[in-house]
């Protein structure tokens, strides 16, 4: 049993509260069935070079139990560094404990990622045109060309600090968005001159990307997109676990569930958007084949990965676009739409992949 330990690298929100504890509980329960002991810890729990205080879930008392132990040799990194300090802490941990096997690697920020992905001819066509913010004048030129743009912090998550600007008439623009605390900003209608003044107060910098916006507004004014989850299975191969739709709340320009978005079945949302069954099938196939292409390409750039969440947009013509790729995706979207089997798979696959990895490591010992 001792050799079948899976370390889950997490992060404290505040002093003691762990992010994603309910996911880790579920992971522990499924792990038990597969003979894998899940042990959660953060870099703060490291005692020495050889000892760490990990948490294991005890189903009889329904409590997490902490104990001092050696490092699990396989690590599932679930740290989502919202603050730069967390990122540095994680980086230092990985550097110090480079001997451990990590199921995945950190990817790059939104701008770097865009640059990397444009290297691939077969992926490039799926990317909205993206530039790094330089000046308000250049942003205006970009806006006039694309009519709809998104401005996003390159290190942002969860829809924080994202702006959407649309040209609605020759000299009339609509600015909407969320601040860095994710609060929805009051929509602002403005002429070019007024918009430029407003933009100058927003303290944009080269830490932002400016991106062609995809028209994703539904009839009732809400925006939507899709979340696809692709994971490695128990044979170390990629498989698409599932894909679900997300609809943002009223007045929101993002669809993220953490920003109040709701989950809906893929089929339902596609049927709402497109009448032709053939077209829907073509779109679904394209999303799938693209997901494999992207996952394989990213591994050539970053090394072995375990799972990826892709934010996918489908425009009114049925073209598929990649908005973002997340190396530490959540899976609650499947739970929310009642797809129990898909959710179950989404939880067990990292465990099965970890078991496969343990076997691989043994072979090379
Ligand atoms: N170019 C775009 N066109 C249309 N909608 C977009 C575009 N970019 C982003 N959005 C909307 O905003 C949402 C959030 O954008 P994105 O995923 O890039 O950043 P994030 O959510 O802050 O990052 P993370 O998913 O890592 O938390 C998307 O899910 C989508 O609803
Ligand atoms: Mg996203």
PDB file of C-alpha atoms and ligand atoms in Angstrom, residues 80 110 128-130 148-153 155-164 182 211-216 223-227 246 248 253-256 258 311-313 322-327, ligand 1:
ATOM      1  CA  UNK A  80      -3.905  27.638  -8.552  1.00  0.00           C
ATOM      2  CA  UNK A 110      -2.069  33.984 -21.725  1.00  0.00           C
ATOM      3  CA  UNK A 128      -8.681  34.576 -31.993  1.00  0.00           C
ATOM      4  CA  UNK A 129      -6.248  37.274 -33.187  1.00  0.00           C
ATOM      5  CA  UNK A 130      -4.365  38.380 -30.076  1.00  0.00           C
ATOM      6  CA  UNK A 148     -15.591  43.333 -30.768  1.00  0.00           C
ATOM      7  CA  UNK A 149     -12.593  42.813 -28.483  1.00  0.00           C
ATOM      8  CA  UNK A 150     -11.698  41.329 -25.103  1.00  0.00           C
ATOM      9  CA  UNK A 151      -8.945  42.794 -22.953  1.00  0.00           C
ATOM     10  CA  UNK A 152      -7.554  40.360 -20.377  1.00  0.00           C
ATOM     11  CA  UNK A 153      -4.744  40.377 -17.809  1.00  0.00           C
ATOM     12  CA  UNK A 155      -2.005  36.227 -15.577  1.00  0.00           C
ATOM     13  CA  UNK A 156      -5.693  36.604 -14.737  1.00  0.00           C
ATOM     14  CA  UNK A 157      -8.018  33.805 -13.680  1.00  0.00           C
ATOM     15  CA  UNK A 158     -11.702  33.334 -13.054  1.00  0.00           C
ATOM     16  CA  UNK A 159     -12.734  36.240 -15.245  1.00  0.00           C
ATOM     17  CA  UNK A 160     -11.009  38.857 -13.063  1.00  0.00           C
ATOM     18  CA  UNK A 161     -10.142  42.179 -14.701  1.00  0.00           C
ATOM     19  CA  UNK A 162     -11.576  41.264 -18.122  1.00  0.00           C
ATOM     20  CA  UNK A 163     -13.062  43.945 -20.408  1.00  0.00           C
ATOM     21  CA  UNK A 164     -15.270  43.598 -23.455  1.00  0.00           C
ATOM     22  CA  UNK A 182     -14.615  39.950 -10.260  1.00  0.00           C
ATOM     23  CA  UNK A 211      -8.066  39.750 -28.281  1.00  0.00           C
ATOM     24  CA  UNK A 212     -10.523  39.524 -31.128  1.00  0.00           C
ATOM     25  CA  UNK A 213     -13.885  38.917 -29.477  1.00  0.00           C
ATOM     26  CA  UNK A 214     -16.060  36.027 -30.614  1.00  0.00           C
ATOM     27  CA  UNK A 215     -19.769  36.841 -30.797  1.00  0.00           C
ATOM     28  CA  UNK A 216     -21.233  34.575 -28.101  1.00  0.00           C
ATOM     29  CA  UNK A 223     -22.862  35.054 -23.156  1.00  0.00           C
ATOM     30  CA  UNK A 224     -21.907  31.397 -23.445  1.00  0.00           C
ATOM     31  CA  UNK A 225     -19.041  29.060 -24.235  1.00  0.00           C
ATOM     32  CA  UNK A 226     -17.984  25.438 -23.693  1.00  0.00           C
ATOM     33  CA  UNK A 227     -15.627  23.707 -21.306  1.00  0.00           C
ATOM     34  CA  UNK A 246     -21.597  27.434 -19.679  1.00  0.00           C
ATOM     35  CA  UNK A 248     -22.850  33.629 -17.914  1.00  0.00           C
ATOM     36  CA  UNK A 253     -19.238  39.243 -20.228  1.00  0.00           C
ATOM     37  CA  UNK A 254     -17.753  35.978 -18.965  1.00  0.00           C
ATOM     38  CA  UNK A 255     -19.301  32.564 -18.544  1.00  0.00           C
ATOM     39  CA  UNK A 256     -17.071  31.177 -15.741  1.00  0.00           C
ATOM     40  CA  UNK A 258     -17.121  30.954 -10.345  1.00  0.00           C
ATOM     41  CA  UNK A 311     -12.501  27.047 -22.971  1.00  0.00           C
ATOM     42  CA  UNK A 312     -13.998  26.723 -26.419  1.00  0.00           C
ATOM     43  CA  UNK A 313     -16.192  29.178 -28.301  1.00  0.00           C
ATOM     44  CA  UNK A 322      -9.941  28.267 -28.465  1.00  0.00           C
ATOM     45  CA  UNK A 323     -10.328  30.985 -25.819  1.00  0.00           C
ATOM     46  CA  UNK A 324      -8.059  29.498 -23.208  1.00  0.00           C
ATOM     47  CA  UNK A 325      -6.426  26.319 -21.974  1.00  0.00           C
ATOM     48  CA  UNK A 326      -6.222  25.512 -18.255  1.00  0.00           C
ATOM     49  CA  UNK A 327      -3.688  23.001 -16.887  1.00  0.00           C
TER      50      UNK A 327
HETATM   51  N1  LIG B   1     -12.026  36.456 -27.209  1.00  0.00           N
HETATM   52  C1  LIG B   1     -13.151  36.233 -26.528  1.00  0.00           C
HETATM   53  N2  LIG B   1     -14.359  36.302 -27.153  1.00  0.00           N
HETATM   54  C2  LIG B   1     -15.510  36.061 -26.476  1.00  0.00           C
HETATM   55  N3  LIG B   1     -15.566  35.752 -25.168  1.00  0.00           N
HETATM   56  C3  LIG B   1     -14.408  35.664 -24.479  1.00  0.00           C
HETATM   57  C4  LIG B   1     -13.141  35.897 -25.126  1.00  0.00           C
HETATM   58  N4  LIG B   1     -12.180  35.753 -24.214  1.00  0.00           N
HETATM   59  C5  LIG B   1     -12.783  35.446 -23.046  1.00  0.00           C
HETATM   60  N5  LIG B   1     -14.131  35.393 -23.198  1.00  0.00           N
HETATM   61  C6  LIG B   1     -15.103  35.089 -22.128  1.00  0.00           C
HETATM   62  O1  LIG B   1     -14.496  35.344 -20.881  1.00  0.00           O
HETATM   63  C7  LIG B   1     -14.316  34.127 -20.143  1.00  0.00           C
HETATM   64  C8  LIG B   1     -13.004  34.159 -19.362  1.00  0.00           C
HETATM   65  O2  LIG B   1     -11.896  34.302 -20.234  1.00  0.00           O
HETATM   66  P1  LIG B   1     -10.546  33.455 -20.051  1.00  0.00           P
HETATM   67  O3  LIG B   1     -10.904  32.019 -19.906  1.00  0.00           O
HETATM   68  O4  LIG B   1      -9.640  33.816 -21.134  1.00  0.00           O
HETATM   69  O5  LIG B   1      -9.897  34.011 -18.692  1.00  0.00           O
HETATM   70  P2  LIG B   1     -10.123  33.547 -17.177  1.00  0.00           P
HETATM   71  O6  LIG B   1     -11.406  32.877 -17.048  1.00  0.00           O
HETATM   72  O7  LIG B   1      -9.893  34.725 -16.344  1.00  0.00           O
HETATM   73  O8  LIG B   1      -9.074  32.456 -16.911  1.00  0.00           O
HETATM   74  P3  LIG B   1      -9.355  31.021 -16.156  1.00  0.00           P
HETATM   75  O9  LIG B   1     -10.315  30.221 -16.995  1.00  0.00           O
HETATM   76  O10 LIG B   1      -8.006  30.450 -16.084  1.00  0.00           O
HETATM   77  O11 LIG B   1      -9.954  31.300 -14.824  1.00  0.00           O
HETATM   78  C9  LIG B   1     -14.406  33.025 -21.185  1.00  0.00           C
HETATM   79  O12 LIG B   1     -14.794  31.806 -20.598  1.00  0.00           O
HETATM   80  C10 LIG B   1     -15.465  33.614 -22.127  1.00  0.00           C
HETATM   81  O13 LIG B   1     -16.757  33.466 -21.565  1.00  0.00           O
END
